[in-house]
mmCIF file of C-alpha atoms in Angstrom:
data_model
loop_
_atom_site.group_PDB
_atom_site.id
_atom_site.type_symbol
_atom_site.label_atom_id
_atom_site.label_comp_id
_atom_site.label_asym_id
_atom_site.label_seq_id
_atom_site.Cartn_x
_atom_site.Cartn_y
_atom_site.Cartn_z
ATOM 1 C CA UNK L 1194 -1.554 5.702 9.417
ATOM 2 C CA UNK L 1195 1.634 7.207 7.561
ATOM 3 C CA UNK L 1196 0.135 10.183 7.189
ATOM 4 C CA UNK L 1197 -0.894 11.048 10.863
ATOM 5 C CA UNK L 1198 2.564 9.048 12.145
ATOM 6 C CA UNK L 1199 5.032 11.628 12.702
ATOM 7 C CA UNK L 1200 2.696 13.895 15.014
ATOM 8 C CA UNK L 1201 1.262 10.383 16.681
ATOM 9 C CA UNK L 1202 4.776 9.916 17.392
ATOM 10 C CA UNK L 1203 5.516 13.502 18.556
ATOM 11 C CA UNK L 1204 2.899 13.157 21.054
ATOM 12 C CA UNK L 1205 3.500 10.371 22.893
ATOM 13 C CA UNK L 1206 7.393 11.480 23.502
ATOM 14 C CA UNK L 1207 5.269 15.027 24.998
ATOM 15 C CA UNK L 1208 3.360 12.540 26.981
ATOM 16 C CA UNK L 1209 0.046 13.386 25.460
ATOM 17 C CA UNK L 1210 -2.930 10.801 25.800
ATOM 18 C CA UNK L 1211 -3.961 10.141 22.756
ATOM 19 C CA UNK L 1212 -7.735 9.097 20.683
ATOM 20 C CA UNK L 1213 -7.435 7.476 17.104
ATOM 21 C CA UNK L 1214 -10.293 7.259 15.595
ATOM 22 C CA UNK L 1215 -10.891 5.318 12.212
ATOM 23 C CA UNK L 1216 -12.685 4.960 9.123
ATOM 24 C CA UNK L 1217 -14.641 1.438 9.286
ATOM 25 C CA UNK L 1218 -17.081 1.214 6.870
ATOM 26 C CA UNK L 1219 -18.507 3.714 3.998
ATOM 27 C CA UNK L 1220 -21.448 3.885 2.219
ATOM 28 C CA UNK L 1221 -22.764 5.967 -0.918
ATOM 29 C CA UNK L 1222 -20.507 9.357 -1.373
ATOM 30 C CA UNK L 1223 -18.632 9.523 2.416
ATOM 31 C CA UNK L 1224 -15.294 12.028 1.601
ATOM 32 C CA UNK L 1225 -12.886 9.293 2.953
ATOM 33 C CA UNK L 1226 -12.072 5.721 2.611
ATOM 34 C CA UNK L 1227 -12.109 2.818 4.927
ATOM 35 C CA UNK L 1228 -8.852 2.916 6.954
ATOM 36 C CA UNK L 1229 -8.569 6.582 6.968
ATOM 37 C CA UNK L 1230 -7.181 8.271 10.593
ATOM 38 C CA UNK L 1231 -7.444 10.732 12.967
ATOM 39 C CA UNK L 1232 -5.903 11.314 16.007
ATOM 40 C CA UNK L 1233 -7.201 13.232 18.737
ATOM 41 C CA UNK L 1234 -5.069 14.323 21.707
ATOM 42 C CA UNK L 1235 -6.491 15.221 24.912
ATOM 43 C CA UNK L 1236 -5.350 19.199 24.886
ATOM 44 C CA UNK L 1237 -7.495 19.215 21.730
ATOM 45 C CA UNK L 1238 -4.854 18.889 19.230
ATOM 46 C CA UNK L 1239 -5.960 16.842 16.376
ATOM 47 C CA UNK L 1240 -4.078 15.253 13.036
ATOM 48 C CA UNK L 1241 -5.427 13.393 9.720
ATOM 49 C CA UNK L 1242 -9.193 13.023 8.769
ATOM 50 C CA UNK L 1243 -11.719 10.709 8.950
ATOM 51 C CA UNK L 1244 -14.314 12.922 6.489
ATOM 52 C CA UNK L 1245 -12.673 15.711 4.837
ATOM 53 C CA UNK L 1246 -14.108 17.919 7.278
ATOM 54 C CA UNK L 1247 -17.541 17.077 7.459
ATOM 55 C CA UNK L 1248 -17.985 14.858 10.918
ATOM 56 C CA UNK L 1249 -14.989 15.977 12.257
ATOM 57 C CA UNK L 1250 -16.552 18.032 15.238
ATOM 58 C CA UNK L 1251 -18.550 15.288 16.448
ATOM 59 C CA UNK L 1252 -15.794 12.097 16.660
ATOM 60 C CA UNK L 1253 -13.270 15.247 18.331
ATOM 61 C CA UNK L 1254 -16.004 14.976 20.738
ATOM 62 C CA UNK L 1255 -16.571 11.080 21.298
ATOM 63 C CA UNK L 1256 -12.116 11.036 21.284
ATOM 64 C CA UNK L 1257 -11.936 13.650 24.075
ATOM 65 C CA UNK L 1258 -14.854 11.721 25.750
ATOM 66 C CA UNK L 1259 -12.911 8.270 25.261
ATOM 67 C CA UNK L 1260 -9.952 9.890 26.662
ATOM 68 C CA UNK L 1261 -12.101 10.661 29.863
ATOM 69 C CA UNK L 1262 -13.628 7.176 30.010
ATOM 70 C CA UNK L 1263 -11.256 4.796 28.413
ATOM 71 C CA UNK L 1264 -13.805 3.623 26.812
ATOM 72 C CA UNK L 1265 -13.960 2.904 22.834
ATOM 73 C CA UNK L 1266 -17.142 4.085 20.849
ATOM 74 C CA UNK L 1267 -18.239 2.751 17.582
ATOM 75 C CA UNK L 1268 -19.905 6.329 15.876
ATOM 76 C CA UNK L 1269 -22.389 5.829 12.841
ATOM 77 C CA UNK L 1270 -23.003 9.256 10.456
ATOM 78 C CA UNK L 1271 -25.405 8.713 7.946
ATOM 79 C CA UNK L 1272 -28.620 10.852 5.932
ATOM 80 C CA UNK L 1273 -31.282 9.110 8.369
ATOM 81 C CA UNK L 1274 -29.905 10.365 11.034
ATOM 82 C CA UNK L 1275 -30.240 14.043 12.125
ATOM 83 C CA UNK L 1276 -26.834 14.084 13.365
ATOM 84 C CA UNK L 1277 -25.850 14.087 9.657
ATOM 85 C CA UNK L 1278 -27.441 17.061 8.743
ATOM 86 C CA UNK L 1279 -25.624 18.753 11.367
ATOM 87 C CA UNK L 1280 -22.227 17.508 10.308
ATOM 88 C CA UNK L 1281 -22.688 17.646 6.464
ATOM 89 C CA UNK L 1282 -23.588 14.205 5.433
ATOM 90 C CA UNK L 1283 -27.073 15.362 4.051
ATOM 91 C CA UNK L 1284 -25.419 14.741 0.481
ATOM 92 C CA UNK L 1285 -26.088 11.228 0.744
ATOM 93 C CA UNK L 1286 -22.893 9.499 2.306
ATOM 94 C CA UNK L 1287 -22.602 7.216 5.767
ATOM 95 C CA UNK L 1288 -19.646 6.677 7.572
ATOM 96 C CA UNK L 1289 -19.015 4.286 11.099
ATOM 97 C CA UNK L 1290 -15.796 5.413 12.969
ATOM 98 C CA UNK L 1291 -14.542 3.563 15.515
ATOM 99 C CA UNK L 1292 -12.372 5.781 18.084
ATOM 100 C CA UNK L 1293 -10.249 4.040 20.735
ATOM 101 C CA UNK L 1294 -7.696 5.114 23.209
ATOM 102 C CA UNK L 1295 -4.079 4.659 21.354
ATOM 103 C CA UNK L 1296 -2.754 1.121 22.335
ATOM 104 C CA UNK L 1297 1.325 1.836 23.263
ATOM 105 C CA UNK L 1298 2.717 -1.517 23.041
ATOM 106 C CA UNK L 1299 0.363 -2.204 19.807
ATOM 107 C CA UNK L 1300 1.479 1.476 18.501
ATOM 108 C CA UNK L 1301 4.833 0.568 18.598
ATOM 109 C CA UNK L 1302 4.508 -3.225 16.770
ATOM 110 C CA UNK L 1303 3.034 -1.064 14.068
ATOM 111 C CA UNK L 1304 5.716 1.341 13.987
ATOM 112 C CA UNK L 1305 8.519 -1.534 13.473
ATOM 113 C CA UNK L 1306 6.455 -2.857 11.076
ATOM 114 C CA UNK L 1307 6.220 0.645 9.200
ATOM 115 C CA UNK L 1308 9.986 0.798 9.419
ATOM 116 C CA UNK L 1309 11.081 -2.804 8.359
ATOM 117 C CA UNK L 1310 8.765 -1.892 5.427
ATOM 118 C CA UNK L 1311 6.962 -5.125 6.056
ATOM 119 C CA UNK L 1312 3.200 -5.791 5.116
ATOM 120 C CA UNK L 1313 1.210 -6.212 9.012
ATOM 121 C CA UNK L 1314 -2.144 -6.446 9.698
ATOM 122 C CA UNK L 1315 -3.812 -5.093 12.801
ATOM 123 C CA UNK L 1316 -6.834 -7.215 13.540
ATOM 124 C CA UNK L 1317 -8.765 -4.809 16.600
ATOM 125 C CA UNK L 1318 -12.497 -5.602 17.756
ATOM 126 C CA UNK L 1319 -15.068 -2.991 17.676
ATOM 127 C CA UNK L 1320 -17.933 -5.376 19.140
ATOM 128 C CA UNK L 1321 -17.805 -8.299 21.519
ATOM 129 C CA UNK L 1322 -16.953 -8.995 25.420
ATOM 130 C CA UNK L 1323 -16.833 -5.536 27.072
ATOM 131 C CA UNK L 1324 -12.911 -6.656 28.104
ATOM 132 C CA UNK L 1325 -12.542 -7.408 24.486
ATOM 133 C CA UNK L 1326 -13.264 -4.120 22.496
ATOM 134 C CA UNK L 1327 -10.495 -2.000 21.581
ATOM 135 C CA UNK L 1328 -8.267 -4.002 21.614
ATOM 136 C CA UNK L 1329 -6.205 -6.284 19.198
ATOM 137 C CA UNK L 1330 -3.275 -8.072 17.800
ATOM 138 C CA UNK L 1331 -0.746 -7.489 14.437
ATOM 139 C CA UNK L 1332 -0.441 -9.979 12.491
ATOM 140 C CA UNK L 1333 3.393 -9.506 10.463
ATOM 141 C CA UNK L 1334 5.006 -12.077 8.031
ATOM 142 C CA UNK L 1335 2.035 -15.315 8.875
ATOM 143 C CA UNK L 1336 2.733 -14.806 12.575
ATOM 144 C CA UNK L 1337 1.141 -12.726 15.130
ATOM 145 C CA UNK L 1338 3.664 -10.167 16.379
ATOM 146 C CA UNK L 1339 1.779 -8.924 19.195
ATOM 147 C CA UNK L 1340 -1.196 -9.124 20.437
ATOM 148 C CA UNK L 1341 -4.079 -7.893 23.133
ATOM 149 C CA UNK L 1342 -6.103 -11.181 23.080
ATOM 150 C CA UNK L 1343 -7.072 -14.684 23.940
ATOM 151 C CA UNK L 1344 -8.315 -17.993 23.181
ATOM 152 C CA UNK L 1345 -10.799 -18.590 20.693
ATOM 153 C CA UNK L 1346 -11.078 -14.650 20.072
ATOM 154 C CA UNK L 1347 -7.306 -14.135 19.279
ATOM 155 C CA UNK L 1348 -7.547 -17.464 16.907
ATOM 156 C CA UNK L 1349 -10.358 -15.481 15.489
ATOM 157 C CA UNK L 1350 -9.220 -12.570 14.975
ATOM 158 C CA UNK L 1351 -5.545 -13.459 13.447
ATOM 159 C CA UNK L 1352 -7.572 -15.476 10.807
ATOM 160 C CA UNK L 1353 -8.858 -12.575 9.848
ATOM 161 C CA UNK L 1354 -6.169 -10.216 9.115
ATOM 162 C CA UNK L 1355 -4.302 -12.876 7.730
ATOM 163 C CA UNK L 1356 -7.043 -13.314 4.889
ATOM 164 C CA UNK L 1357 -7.167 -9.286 4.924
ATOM 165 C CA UNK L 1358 -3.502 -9.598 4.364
ATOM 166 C CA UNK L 1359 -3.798 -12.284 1.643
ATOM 167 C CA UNK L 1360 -6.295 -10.111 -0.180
ATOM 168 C CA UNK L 1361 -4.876 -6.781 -0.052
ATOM 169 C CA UNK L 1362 -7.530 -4.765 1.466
ATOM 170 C CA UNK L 1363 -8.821 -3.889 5.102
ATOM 171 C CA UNK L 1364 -11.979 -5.603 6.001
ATOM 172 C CA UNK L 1365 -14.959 -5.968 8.737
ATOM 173 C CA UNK L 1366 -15.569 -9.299 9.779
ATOM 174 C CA UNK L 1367 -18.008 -11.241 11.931
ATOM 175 C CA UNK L 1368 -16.757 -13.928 14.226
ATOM 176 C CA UNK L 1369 -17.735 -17.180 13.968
ATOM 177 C CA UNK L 1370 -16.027 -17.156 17.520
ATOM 178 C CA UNK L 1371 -18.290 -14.113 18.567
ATOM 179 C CA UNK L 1372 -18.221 -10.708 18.130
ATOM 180 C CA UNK L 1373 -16.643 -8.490 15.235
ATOM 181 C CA UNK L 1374 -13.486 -6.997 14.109
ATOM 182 C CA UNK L 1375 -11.791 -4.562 12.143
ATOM 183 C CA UNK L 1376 -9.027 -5.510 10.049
ATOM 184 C CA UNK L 1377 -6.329 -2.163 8.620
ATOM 185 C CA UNK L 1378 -3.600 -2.956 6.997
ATOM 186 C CA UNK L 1379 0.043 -1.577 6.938
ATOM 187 C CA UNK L 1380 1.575 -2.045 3.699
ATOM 188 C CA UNK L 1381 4.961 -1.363 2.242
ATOM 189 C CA UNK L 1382 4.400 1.597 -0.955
ATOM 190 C CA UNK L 1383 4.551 0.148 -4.056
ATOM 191 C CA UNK L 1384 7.760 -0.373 -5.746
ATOM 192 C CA UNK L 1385 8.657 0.266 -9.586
ATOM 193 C CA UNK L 1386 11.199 -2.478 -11.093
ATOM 194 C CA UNK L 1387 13.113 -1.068 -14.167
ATOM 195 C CA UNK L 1388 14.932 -2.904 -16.082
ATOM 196 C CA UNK L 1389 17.856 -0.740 -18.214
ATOM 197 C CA UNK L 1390 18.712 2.728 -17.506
ATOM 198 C CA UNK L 1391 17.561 4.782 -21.062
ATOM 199 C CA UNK L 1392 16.243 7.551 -21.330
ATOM 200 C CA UNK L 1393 12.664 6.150 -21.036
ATOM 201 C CA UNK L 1394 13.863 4.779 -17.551
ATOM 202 C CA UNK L 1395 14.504 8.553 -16.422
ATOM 203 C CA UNK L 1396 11.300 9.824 -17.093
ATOM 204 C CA UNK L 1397 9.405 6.986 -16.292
ATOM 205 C CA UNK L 1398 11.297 6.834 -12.321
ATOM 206 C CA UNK L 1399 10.516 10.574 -12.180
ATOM 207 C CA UNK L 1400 6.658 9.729 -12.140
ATOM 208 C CA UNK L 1401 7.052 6.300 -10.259
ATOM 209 C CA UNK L 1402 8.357 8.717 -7.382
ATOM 210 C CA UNK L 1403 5.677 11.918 -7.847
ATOM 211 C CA UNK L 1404 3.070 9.003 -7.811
ATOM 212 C CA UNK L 1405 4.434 7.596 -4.503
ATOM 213 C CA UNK L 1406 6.482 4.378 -5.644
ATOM 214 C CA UNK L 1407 9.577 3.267 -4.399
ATOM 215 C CA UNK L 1408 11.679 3.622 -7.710
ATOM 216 C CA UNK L 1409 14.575 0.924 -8.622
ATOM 217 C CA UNK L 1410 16.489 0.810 -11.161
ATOM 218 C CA UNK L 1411 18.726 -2.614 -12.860
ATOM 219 C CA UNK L 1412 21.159 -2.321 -15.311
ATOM 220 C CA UNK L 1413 24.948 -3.718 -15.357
ATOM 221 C CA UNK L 1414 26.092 -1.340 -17.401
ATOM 222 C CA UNK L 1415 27.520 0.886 -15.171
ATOM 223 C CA UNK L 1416 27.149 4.038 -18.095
ATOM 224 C CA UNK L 1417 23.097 3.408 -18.025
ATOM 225 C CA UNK L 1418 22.652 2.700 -14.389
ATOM 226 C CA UNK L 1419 24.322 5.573 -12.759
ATOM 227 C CA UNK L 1420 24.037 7.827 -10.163
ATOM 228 C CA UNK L 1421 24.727 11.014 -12.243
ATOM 229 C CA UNK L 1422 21.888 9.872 -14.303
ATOM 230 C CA UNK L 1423 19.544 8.923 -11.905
ATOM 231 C CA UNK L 1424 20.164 10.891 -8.470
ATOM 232 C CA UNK L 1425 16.651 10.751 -7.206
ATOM 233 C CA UNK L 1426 15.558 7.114 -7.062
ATOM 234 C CA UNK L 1427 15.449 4.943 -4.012
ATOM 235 C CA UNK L 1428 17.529 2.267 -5.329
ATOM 236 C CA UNK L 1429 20.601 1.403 -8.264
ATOM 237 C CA UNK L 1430 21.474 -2.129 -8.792
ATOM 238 C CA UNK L 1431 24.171 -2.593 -10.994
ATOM 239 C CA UNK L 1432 23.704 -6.454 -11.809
ATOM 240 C CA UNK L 1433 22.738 -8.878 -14.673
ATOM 241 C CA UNK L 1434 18.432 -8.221 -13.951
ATOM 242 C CA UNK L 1435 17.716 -12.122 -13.491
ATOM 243 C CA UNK L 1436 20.110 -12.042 -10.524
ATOM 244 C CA UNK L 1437 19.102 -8.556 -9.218
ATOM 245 C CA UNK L 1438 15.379 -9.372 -9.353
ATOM 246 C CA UNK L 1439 15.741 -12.272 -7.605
ATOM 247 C CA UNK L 1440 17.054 -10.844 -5.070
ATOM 248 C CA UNK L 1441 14.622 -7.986 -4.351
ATOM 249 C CA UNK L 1442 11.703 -10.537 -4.036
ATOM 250 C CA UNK L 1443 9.630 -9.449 -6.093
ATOM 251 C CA UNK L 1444 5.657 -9.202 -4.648
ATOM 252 C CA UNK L 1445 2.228 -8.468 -4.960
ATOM 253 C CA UNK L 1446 2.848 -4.369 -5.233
ATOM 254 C CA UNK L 1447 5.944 -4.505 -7.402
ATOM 255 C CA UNK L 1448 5.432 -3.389 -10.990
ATOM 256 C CA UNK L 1449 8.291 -4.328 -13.371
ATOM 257 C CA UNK L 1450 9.187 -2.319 -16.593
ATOM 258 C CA UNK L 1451 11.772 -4.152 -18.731
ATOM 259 C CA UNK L 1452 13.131 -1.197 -21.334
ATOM 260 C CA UNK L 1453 16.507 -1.932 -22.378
ATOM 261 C CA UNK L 1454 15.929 -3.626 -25.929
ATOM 262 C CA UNK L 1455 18.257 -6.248 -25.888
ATOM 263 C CA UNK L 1456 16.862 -9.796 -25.678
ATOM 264 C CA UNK L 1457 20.895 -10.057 -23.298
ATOM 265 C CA UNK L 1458 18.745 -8.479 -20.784
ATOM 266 C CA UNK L 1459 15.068 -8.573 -21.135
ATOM 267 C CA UNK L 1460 14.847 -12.137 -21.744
ATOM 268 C CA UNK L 1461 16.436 -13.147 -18.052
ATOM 269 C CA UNK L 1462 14.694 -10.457 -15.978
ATOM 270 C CA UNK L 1463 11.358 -11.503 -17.950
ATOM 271 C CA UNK L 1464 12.200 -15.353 -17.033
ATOM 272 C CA UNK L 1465 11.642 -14.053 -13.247
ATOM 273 C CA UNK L 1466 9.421 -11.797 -13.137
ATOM 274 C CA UNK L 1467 7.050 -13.562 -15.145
ATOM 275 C CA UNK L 1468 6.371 -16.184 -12.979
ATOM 276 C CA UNK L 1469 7.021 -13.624 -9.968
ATOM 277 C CA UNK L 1470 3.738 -12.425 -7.470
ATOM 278 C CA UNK L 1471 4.343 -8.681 -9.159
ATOM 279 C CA UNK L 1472 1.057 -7.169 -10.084
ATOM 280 C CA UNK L 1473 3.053 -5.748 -13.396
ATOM 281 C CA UNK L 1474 4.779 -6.628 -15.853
ATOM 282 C CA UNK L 1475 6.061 -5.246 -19.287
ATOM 283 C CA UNK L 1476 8.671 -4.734 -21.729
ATOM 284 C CA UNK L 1477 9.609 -2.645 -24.325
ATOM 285 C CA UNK L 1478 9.436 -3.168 -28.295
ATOM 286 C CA UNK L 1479 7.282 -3.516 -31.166
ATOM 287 C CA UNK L 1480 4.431 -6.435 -32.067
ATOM 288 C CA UNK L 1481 7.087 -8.308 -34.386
ATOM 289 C CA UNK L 1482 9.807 -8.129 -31.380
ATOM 290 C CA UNK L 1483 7.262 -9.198 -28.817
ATOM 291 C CA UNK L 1484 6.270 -12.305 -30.815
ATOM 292 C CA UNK L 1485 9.626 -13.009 -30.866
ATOM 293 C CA UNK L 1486 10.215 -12.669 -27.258
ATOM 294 C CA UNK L 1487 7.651 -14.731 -26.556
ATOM 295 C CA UNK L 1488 8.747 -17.422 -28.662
ATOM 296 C CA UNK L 1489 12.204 -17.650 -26.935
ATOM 297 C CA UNK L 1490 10.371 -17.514 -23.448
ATOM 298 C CA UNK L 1491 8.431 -20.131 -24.137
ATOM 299 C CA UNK L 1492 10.978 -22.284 -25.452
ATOM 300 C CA UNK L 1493 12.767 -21.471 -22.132
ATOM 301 C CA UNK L 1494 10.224 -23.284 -20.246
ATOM 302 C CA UNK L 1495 7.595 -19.833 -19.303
ATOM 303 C CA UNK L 1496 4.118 -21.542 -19.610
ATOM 304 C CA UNK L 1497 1.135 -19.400 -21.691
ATOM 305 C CA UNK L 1498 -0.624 -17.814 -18.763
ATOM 306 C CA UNK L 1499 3.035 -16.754 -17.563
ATOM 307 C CA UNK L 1500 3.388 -15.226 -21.198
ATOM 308 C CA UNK L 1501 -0.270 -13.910 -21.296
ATOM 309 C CA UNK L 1502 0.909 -11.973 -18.101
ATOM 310 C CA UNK L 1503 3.549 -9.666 -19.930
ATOM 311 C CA UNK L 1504 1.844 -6.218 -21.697
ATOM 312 C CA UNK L 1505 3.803 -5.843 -24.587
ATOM 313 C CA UNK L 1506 3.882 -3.615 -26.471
ATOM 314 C CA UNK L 1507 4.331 -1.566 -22.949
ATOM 315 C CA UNK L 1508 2.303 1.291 -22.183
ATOM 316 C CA UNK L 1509 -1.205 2.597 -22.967
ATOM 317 C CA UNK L 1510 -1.622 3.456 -26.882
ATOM 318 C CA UNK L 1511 -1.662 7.034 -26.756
ATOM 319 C CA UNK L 1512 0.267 7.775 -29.520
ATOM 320 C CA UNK L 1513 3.481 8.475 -27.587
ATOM 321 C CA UNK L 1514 6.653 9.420 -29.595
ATOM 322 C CA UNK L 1515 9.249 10.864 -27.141
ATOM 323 C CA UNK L 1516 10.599 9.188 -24.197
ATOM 324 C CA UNK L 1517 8.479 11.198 -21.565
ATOM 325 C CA UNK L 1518 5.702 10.426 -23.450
ATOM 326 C CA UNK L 1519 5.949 6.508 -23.490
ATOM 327 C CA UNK L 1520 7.129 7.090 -20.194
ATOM 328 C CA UNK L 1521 3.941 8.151 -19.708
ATOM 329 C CA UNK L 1522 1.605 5.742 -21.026
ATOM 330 C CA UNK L 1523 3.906 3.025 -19.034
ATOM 331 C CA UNK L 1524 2.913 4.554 -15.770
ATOM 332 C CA UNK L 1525 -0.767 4.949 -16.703
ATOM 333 C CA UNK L 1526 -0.692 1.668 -17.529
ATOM 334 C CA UNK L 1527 1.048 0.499 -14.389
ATOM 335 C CA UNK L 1528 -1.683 2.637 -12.318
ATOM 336 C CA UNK L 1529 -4.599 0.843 -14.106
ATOM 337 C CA UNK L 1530 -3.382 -2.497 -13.099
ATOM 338 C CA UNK L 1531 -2.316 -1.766 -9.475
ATOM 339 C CA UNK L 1532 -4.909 -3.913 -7.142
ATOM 340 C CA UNK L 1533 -7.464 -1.271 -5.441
#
């Protein structure tokens, strides 16, 4: 959605009606994944993809025809059919789209949501009651914060995006309750934690950002954790790191690097992060100083599958020497261990 937003929301303020269409389900080698977009206005205009270019033609169609009708249409692309061959699918890839007249009030839950930068799930049925299809409810923080639907199907339905939500992923589910949805999800970018403001910590925030992460950077020492030194992250937070990181909440898409070399400061942020939801976690310093660490963590009360959590020595081993270089390895390793 964050990549079609700004012209959905250009639209609407021109009065345009608008068709989004959406990635539901994939199979074999289809160009895009589940929950990719594309809107569709009714002058023709169109933003995002749902195939890299291949079925495009024929879900503009079905969106200018949904515009007509107001009625949603759940479009399946796949080798069998002879449809496929005409939009390029004859390499062996299916795709289902389901295209739907753009819901205001639900459009704008989703844009708070985007803006507060809090995880939402948008829970929307593609095949039930005629009444029923197209439309949905967002599910934001355990609680539904708006929603299209009743009784049994909205109970449903918010079950389902909030196990979607619990898992991390968008899903298609079958009702128990009747019918089926489609579950997207709106989540916050990732964020990269790091803990002391070297020279590692520059390089390393400089790829955080180019790979899309929302960069932060701890350190008390006012010297390290500067804004000369680091002008381009999202975030400086010039406090002891056990305080600071409990304070940002630390979740399920926060990775934390701890780099500054002094057990002062490792060992506290370590004691929270550790035991934190983050899908990362690693620190800085050789075999001998990690056994150490772990020694003192334990003895501060971390259990073993806390400790077994921490990749130490950071980074992949590829060799590195200079501080771009194990800045580099760090954020390979951070990508290899960030939930798909």
């Amino acid at each position: 959605m964050n990549d079609i937003l700004p012209d959905l929301i250009r639209w609407r303020r021109e009065g345009e009606p608008i068709a989004l269409a959406t990635v539901i389900q994939t199979w074999g080698s289809s160009p895009r994944g589940v929950g990719a977009k594309m809107g569709v206005t009714a002058g023709g205009r169109m933003t995002g993809s749902v195939s890299g270019g291949c079925v495009e033609g024929a879900v503009i169609e079905a969106a200018l025809e949904t515009l007509q009708t107001g009625n949603p249409q759940l479009l399946h692309f796949g080798v069998a059919d002879e449809t496929a061959w005409e939009v390029g699918l004859a390499c062996g890839g299916e795709i289902e789209v389901f295209v739907q007249p753009l819901d205001a009030p639900l459009f704008e839950a989703q844009q708070a949501a985007i803006r507060d930068g809090a995880p939402a799930a948008v829970s929307t049925v593609i095949r039930g009651p005629a009444g029923a299809v197209g439309r949905g409810l967002l599910l934001r923080e355990n609680s539904v914060a708006w929603q299209g639907l009743e009784g049994s199907l909205a109970e449903a339905a918010a079950e389902a995006a909030a196990q979607a939500l619990g898992r991390g992923l968008p899903s298609r589910v079958t009702l128990a309750a009747g019918g089926e949805v489609f579950v997207d999800l709106h989540l916050p970018p990732p964020a990269l934690v790091i803990v002391g403001g070297v020279q590692i910590a520059v390089a390393l925030a400089r790829f955080g950002k180019e790979l899309g992460y929302r960069t932060v950077i701890v350190d008390p020492r006012r010297a390290f954790g500067s804004e000369e030194r680091f002008p381009f992250v999202d975030r400086l937070v010039q406090a002891w790191p056990d305080q600071a990181l409990a304070d940002l909440h630390l979740g399920s898409t926060t990775a934390v690097a701890v780099l500054t070399h002094d057990p002062k400061l490792d060992d506290p942020a370590l004691l929270v992060a550790l035991p934190s939801p983050s899908f990362y976690v690693g620190a800085l310093g050789s075999r001998k100083t990690q056994a150490g660490r772990r020694a003192r963590l334990r003895e501060a009360g971390l259990t073993e599958a806390q400790l077994d959590r921490l990749h130490g020595p950071i980074g992949l081993d590829i060799g590195a020497k200079t501080p771009e270089e194990i800045a580099l390895a760090i954020m390979a390793e951070i990508v290899a261990a960030q939930p798909r």
